[in-house]
Amino acid sequence: MSSKDDQPKSEAALSSELATRERDPQASFALLGETPEEVGPLTISVDRRSKKAAGLPAIVQTMKFGVREMGVVRTLRTFLEINKEDGFDCQSCAWPSPDDKRKIAEFCENGAKAMADELTRKKVEPSFFAEHSIAELLEQSDYWLNAQGRLTQPMIKREGGTHFEPITWGDAFERIGEKLRALSDPNEAIFYTSGKTVNEAAFLFQLLARQFGTNNLPDCSNMCHEASGAALNDTIGLGKGTIKLEDFDHSDTILILGNNPGTNHPRMLTSLEAAKHRGATIVSINPMPETGLMRVVNPNPQDYSNPLELPFALLGDGTQLTDLYVPVRVNGDAALLQGVMKLLVERDRRAPGTVIDRAFIAEHTSGWDAFAAGLDAATWEEITESSGVDRAMIEALADIVGRAKRMIVLWCLGLTQHPNGVDNVRQVVNLLLLGGHIGRPGAGPCCVRGHSNVQGDRTMGIWEHPKEPFLAALDAEMGIRSPRAPGYNVVETLHALHDGRAKVFFAISGNLFSAAPDTHYTAEAFKRCPVVVHVSTKLHRGHLLGGKESILLPCLGRAEREMHGGQVQLSSVEDSMGIVNPTRGREAPISSHLLSDTEIIVRIAQATFGKAGPVDWARLLDHDRVRDHIERVIPGFEDFNARLRKGYFYLPNAPRDRVFRTSTGKAKFSTCGIPKHDLAPGELLMTTVRSHDQFNTVVYGLNDRYRGVWGGRRVIFVNPLDLRELGLTDGQWVDITSHFEGETRTAVRFRAIAYPIARRSAASYYPEANVLVAVRAVARECNQPAQKCVRITLRASEQRELGDAPAARMLGP
Ligand SMILES: Nc1nc2c(c(=O)[nH]1)N[C@H]1C(S)=C(S)[C@@H](COP(=O)(O)OP(=O)(O)OC[C@H]3O[C@@H](n4cnc5c(=O)[nH]c(N)nc54)[C@H](O)[C@@H]3O)O[C@H]1N2
Ligand SMILES: Nc1nc2c(c(=O)[nH]1)N[C@H]1C(S)=C(S)[C@@H](COP(=O)(O)OP(=O)(O)OC[C@H]3O[C@@H](n4cnc5c(=O)[nH]c(N)nc54)[C@H](O)[C@@H]3O)O[C@H]1N2
Ligand SMILES: [Mo]
């Protein structure tokens, strides 16, 4: 080896070398656990994609999936417990349950899949790990790994080992405690969590990290709504939306940007349907015409005045939801919204006070002059080019917004996962402020959260950038001295693992490896980490790539009974609308070896800090006591135990009352430029989306019924006109190359699908497409990975053809 090679490479040089190297396609597949053979047979029929959401097919799928995983009796019983006040809160999304009128079936097809996936009767026991080496398991797809069932016993892969072996709980805790104590700096440890963790466990988890001496608390929220939090904190003084579910009963206009609720928040469709029946206008702004936003069939018997109507409704065409569909191009939203606002301001100048809410603006906002000047300076050429939407359509949207008296704007990842994600959300706030649509019934921002408790985890202090009042209160209550220096977020975590600054990675729930951008960089980062610990319910690729040593700690799921002192423990979660809900698992755990998240955290704390020390960890096994602490540390949780036992309650939300705790004391208009895409000929901007059969990195099935894809996931949706210009045909196998600041990354063998997606845009599924996302491509100001804004080129794949006819547009399923 030359002396040059012996020199450690800089992080940037390494990242760029890794990125630019034309990778061995087989190696790419192995990282994702997909061999080319597994891709087929894939059948695609865009013509046969569902024309409406929910309805009979959803009921059939729900039952099929439930019975496959849980059997008939358990399926029926658990479906009655989901989202009930005395049952458990659905572990799928963070959409709220109706306050006072919960239905017999207060869940959706995808919530049911999430639950059935967790309550499956299949188990991954030590014998499974003895039979399969890690190398063998890495060959399998994510779908296969998840389908093997629930983890039941603690396992360890020792350094240099080829298999996972059983380890006792006691030895595992001792070992983790030892490894943590041996670090020379607490910041060498990282504590990751994803929003599955209930409030009580989340509070303990951040306490563990801070007593240990670090704010390294990256979480999945860094990848979904970090940009929303940053923009909302800055402009309205609270990093959350302001609307309640009941606002849907009062709203006359609802705008939905960058969200696919038919798949990801199906229960929202019920609220939209009701609003629609009351005469509200619904607009969806999305590069893809998502089925769930177009038509819906309501499967809830209670929503029909005569139960006999239901069977007819299920077979009928359902309710049309969207009045105006705006096919914005990928990352065209900022320009589109500015176009709308430019028109509204101009119209109001011609007829003062008729279009915008001047009284609200004068009394409650700051920054108007600069904002209005920014709109005046924006040219129509820039607006239409950057948005991909023509002037007539922008006028039509402005007509709707201009008429609105009570407008809700909902958004999800289509706005946030962009380099300008924070500015996108600022534009949403601008639009709402213009019409005074905040702090008024039926109006306001609705940041549609992902994981069931992602918002609650942040409220509990899972944040790498904690605010001083929180830390001061935590220290006073717990008698610790929390570190003040900010910790690592997700992207900083990847860098710290990559260059050896992080030595213990501890995760409660989630699968950071598969969720993170830049799969090769991330794989290398984890490979270098001396100790990786995952507290998990199901097996995933992150366990297998682990670190030098990888420890698996199996835990109870949301629907399973967590006992303490002979009682079922009560827990809580916070939904997208700031409602704190009780949740209580009732099912018998699948294995007697499982521990709860809470118990695992407590025992690791005991193993790390010993018996002495300011915090009496043993007492904290009891959630009631944890809630007593939460009540004294976090505002809004007064009388926590008593209120939770009575049911749900709302957290305070100052902007709802038009109190804006911002730097100006008012809601802030922001001036943001119009993003320039500057695509070279042949380049497209690719977004990444979820299929109907997955929950994030957990793949339940290989279909995406609403988009007409059956049996495979390596697909890329492209507009037929763009395909033709690129000299490619529908159904052809293509290789995708992404381009980021001179670096290229390639993923091979994706099936091109001619799809009604906006021009110069493309979409493919996450997590497969993460290979193409540069780790340094992040949202400015908040470091959220820009996983929905990837500049790509396509070329015909030179890889081996599969058996099925490549250009076929076969009829599925
Ligand atoms: N069943 C199920 N439910 C889930 C999840 C799941 O995986 N499965 N995940 C949960 C989580 S953690 C989250 S964060 C949420 C995610 O919920 P969503 O944000 O709905 O998830 P995505 O599939 O990423 O869809 C993004 C939507 O934005 C659109 N889009 C993409 N790029 C752009 C753009 O540039 N502009 C606009 N206007 N639109 C764009 C896409 O076409 C798609 O409709 O769902 C939660 N709920
Ligand atoms: N390209 C691209 N990448 C993305 C996104 C995208 O849209 N595009 N979306 C991003 C977003 S919004 C998110 S939230 C992240 C998701 O990132 P994560 O939240 O880290 O990933 P999940 O897939 O939700 O985690 C699944 C694992 O959690 C474990 N688990 C499930 N339930 C429980 C439980 O009750 N307790 C415990 N302890 N463990 C449990 C199981 O082992 C399961 O395998 O991905 C991000 N990555
Ligand atoms: Mo998310």
Tab-separated table of N, CA and C and ligand atoms in Angstrom, residues 118 192 194-196 220 223-224 413 417 451 508-512 515-516 535-540 543 555-558 597 688 690 695-698 766 770 773 787-788, ligand 2:
chain	number	residue	atom	x	y	z
A	118	GLU	N	-47.506	-6.015	13.739
A	118	GLU	CA	-46.908	-6.073	15.080
A	118	GLU	C	-47.401	-7.301	15.847
A	192	TYR	N	-30.766	7.373	19.428
A	192	TYR	CA	-31.744	7.611	18.353
A	192	TYR	C	-33.116	7.092	18.764
A	194	SER	N	-37.397	6.728	17.185
A	194	SER	CA	-38.385	7.052	16.164
A	194	SER	C	-39.725	7.178	16.871
A	195	GLY	N	-40.674	7.826	16.233
A	195	GLY	CA	-41.889	8.254	16.920
A	195	GLY	C	-42.861	7.172	17.331
A	196	LYS	N	-42.376	5.930	17.470
A	196	LYS	CA	-43.232	4.870	17.991
A	196	LYS	C	-43.242	4.911	19.517
A	220	CYS	N	-36.450	10.448	14.176
A	220	CYS	CA	-37.021	10.370	12.833
A	220	CYS	C	-37.587	11.721	12.420
A	223	MET	N	-36.106	13.793	9.938
A	223	MET	CA	-36.293	13.435	8.525
A	223	MET	C	-37.699	13.749	8.028
A	224	CYS	N	-38.657	14.055	8.915
A	224	CYS	CA	-39.981	14.379	8.364
A	224	CYS	C	-40.362	15.828	8.514
A	413	LEU	N	-44.675	15.584	3.761
A	413	LEU	CA	-43.275	15.542	3.320
A	413	LEU	C	-43.003	16.159	1.955
A	417	GLN	N	-39.082	17.852	2.543
A	417	GLN	CA	-37.818	17.167	2.217
A	417	GLN	C	-37.146	17.784	0.999
A	451	HIS	N	-45.169	9.429	12.291
A	451	HIS	CA	-45.260	8.418	13.340
A	451	HIS	C	-46.274	8.852	14.400
A	508	ILE	N	-33.894	3.308	20.132
A	508	ILE	CA	-35.169	2.764	20.591
A	508	ILE	C	-36.143	2.946	19.455
A	509	SER	N	-36.595	1.854	18.885
A	509	SER	CA	-37.466	1.815	17.708
A	509	SER	C	-36.769	2.425	16.487
A	510	GLY	N	-37.392	2.231	15.327
A	510	GLY	CA	-36.845	2.808	14.113
A	510	GLY	C	-35.796	1.948	13.431
A	511	ASN	N	-35.376	2.452	12.285
A	511	ASN	CA	-34.383	1.758	11.463
A	511	ASN	C	-33.623	2.836	10.713
A	512	LEU	N	-32.705	3.496	11.432
A	512	LEU	CA	-32.022	4.636	10.832
A	512	LEU	C	-31.253	4.229	9.583
A	515	ALA	N	-33.653	4.251	6.702
A	515	ALA	CA	-34.371	5.513	6.553
A	515	ALA	C	-33.457	6.624	6.055
A	516	ALA	N	-32.170	6.490	6.320
A	516	ALA	CA	-31.239	7.590	6.075
A	516	ALA	C	-30.908	7.722	4.596
A	535	VAL	N	-33.347	-1.449	20.133
A	535	VAL	CA	-34.518	-1.977	20.837
A	535	VAL	C	-35.621	-2.037	19.796
A	536	SER	N	-36.056	-3.239	19.438
A	536	SER	CA	-36.934	-3.382	18.276
A	536	SER	C	-37.983	-4.456	18.469
A	537	THR	N	-39.032	-4.356	17.661
A	537	THR	CA	-40.043	-5.411	17.641
A	537	THR	C	-39.764	-6.423	16.529
A	538	LYS	N	-39.312	-5.915	15.368
A	538	LYS	CA	-39.130	-6.782	14.203
A	538	LYS	C	-37.697	-6.646	13.670
A	539	LEU	N	-37.313	-7.704	12.939
A	539	LEU	CA	-35.975	-7.732	12.355
A	539	LEU	C	-35.890	-6.761	11.165
A	540	HIS	N	-34.788	-6.025	11.061
A	540	HIS	CA	-34.585	-5.180	9.878
A	540	HIS	C	-33.105	-5.119	9.505
A	543	HIS	N	-30.212	-3.970	11.787
A	543	HIS	CA	-29.645	-4.902	12.768
A	543	HIS	C	-28.467	-5.665	12.158
A	555	CYS	N	-38.646	-5.919	22.231
A	555	CYS	CA	-39.515	-5.223	23.187
A	555	CYS	C	-40.988	-5.452	22.871
A	556	LEU	N	-41.824	-5.048	23.811
A	556	LEU	CA	-43.272	-5.128	23.631
A	556	LEU	C	-43.709	-4.147	22.556
A	557	GLY	N	-44.761	-4.500	21.851
A	557	GLY	CA	-45.352	-3.564	20.895
A	557	GLY	C	-46.460	-2.756	21.564
A	558	ARG	N	-46.968	-1.777	20.837
A	558	ARG	CA	-47.963	-0.834	21.360
A	558	ARG	C	-49.230	-1.536	21.856
A	597	ASP	N	-40.159	-0.845	26.549
A	597	ASP	CA	-39.159	0.207	26.313
A	597	ASP	C	-38.738	0.818	27.647
A	688	THR	N	-39.236	10.965	-3.706
A	688	THR	CA	-39.355	9.576	-3.239
A	688	THR	C	-40.639	9.460	-2.428
A	690	ARG	N	-43.907	6.741	-0.547
A	690	ARG	CA	-44.267	5.453	0.050
A	690	ARG	C	-45.294	4.756	-0.838
A	695	PHE	N	-44.865	0.593	5.781
A	695	PHE	CA	-44.792	1.647	6.782
A	695	PHE	C	-43.332	2.032	6.887
A	696	ASN	N	-42.996	3.127	6.303
A	696	ASN	CA	-41.603	3.571	6.242
A	696	ASN	C	-40.718	2.454	5.732
A	697	THR	N	-39.741	2.028	6.532
A	697	THR	CA	-38.803	1.021	6.026
A	697	THR	C	-39.381	-0.391	6.134
A	698	VAL	N	-40.555	-0.513	6.726
A	698	VAL	CA	-41.172	-1.835	6.868
A	698	VAL	C	-42.059	-2.094	5.657
A	766	TYR	N	-39.202	4.947	-1.628
A	766	TYR	CA	-38.282	4.946	-0.499
A	766	TYR	C	-38.525	3.622	0.210
A	770	ASN	N	-32.988	5.624	-1.649
A	770	ASN	CA	-32.060	6.373	-0.804
A	770	ASN	C	-30.607	6.262	-1.234
A	773	VAL	N	-29.660	9.559	-2.831
A	773	VAL	CA	-29.746	10.851	-2.129
A	773	VAL	C	-28.405	11.159	-1.450
A	787	GLN	N	-34.815	14.433	0.740
A	787	GLN	CA	-35.101	13.137	0.125
A	787	GLN	C	-36.175	13.211	-0.958
A	788	LYS	N	-36.725	14.410	-1.182
A	788	LYS	CA	-37.719	14.538	-2.243
A	788	LYS	C	-37.264	15.507	-3.324
B	2	LIG	N1	-35.994	8.672	0.616
B	2	LIG	C1	-36.745	8.858	1.684
B	2	LIG	N2	-36.255	8.543	2.910
B	2	LIG	C2	-37.012	8.748	3.987
B	2	LIG	C3	-38.318	9.284	3.887
B	2	LIG	C4	-38.815	9.588	2.584
B	2	LIG	O1	-39.969	10.053	2.410
B	2	LIG	N3	-38.013	9.367	1.527
B	2	LIG	N4	-39.049	9.488	5.021
B	2	LIG	C5	-38.324	9.737	6.264
B	2	LIG	C6	-39.251	9.713	7.405
B	2	LIG	S1	-40.552	10.814	7.361
B	2	LIG	C7	-39.116	8.910	8.483
B	2	LIG	S2	-40.149	9.100	9.826
B	2	LIG	C8	-38.019	7.919	8.515
B	2	LIG	C9	-38.447	6.616	9.211
B	2	LIG	O2	-37.443	6.191	9.987
B	2	LIG	P1	-37.657	5.262	11.285
B	2	LIG	O3	-38.721	5.804	12.113
B	2	LIG	O4	-36.301	5.121	11.887
B	2	LIG	O5	-38.050	3.888	10.625
B	2	LIG	P2	-39.262	2.904	10.711
B	2	LIG	O6	-39.279	2.238	9.399
B	2	LIG	O7	-40.522	3.556	11.117
B	2	LIG	O8	-38.799	1.850	11.829
B	2	LIG	C10	-39.207	0.543	11.734
B	2	LIG	C11	-38.665	-0.329	12.819
B	2	LIG	O9	-39.106	0.103	14.101
B	2	LIG	C12	-39.219	-1.002	14.979
B	2	LIG	N5	-40.452	-0.868	15.757
B	2	LIG	C13	-41.717	-0.873	15.304
B	2	LIG	N6	-42.587	-0.737	16.329
B	2	LIG	C14	-41.857	-0.614	17.458
B	2	LIG	C15	-42.173	-0.419	18.840
B	2	LIG	O10	-43.336	-0.335	19.235
B	2	LIG	N7	-41.127	-0.310	19.702
B	2	LIG	C16	-39.836	-0.411	19.301
B	2	LIG	N8	-38.871	-0.270	20.204
B	2	LIG	N9	-39.524	-0.638	18.015
B	2	LIG	C17	-40.495	-0.709	17.095
B	2	LIG	C18	-39.256	-2.255	14.145
B	2	LIG	O11	-38.127	-3.048	14.456
B	2	LIG	C19	-39.215	-1.743	12.713
B	2	LIG	O12	-38.390	-2.548	11.892
B	2	LIG	O13	-37.566	7.631	7.169
B	2	LIG	C20	-37.144	8.785	6.476
B	2	LIG	N10	-36.515	8.416	5.231
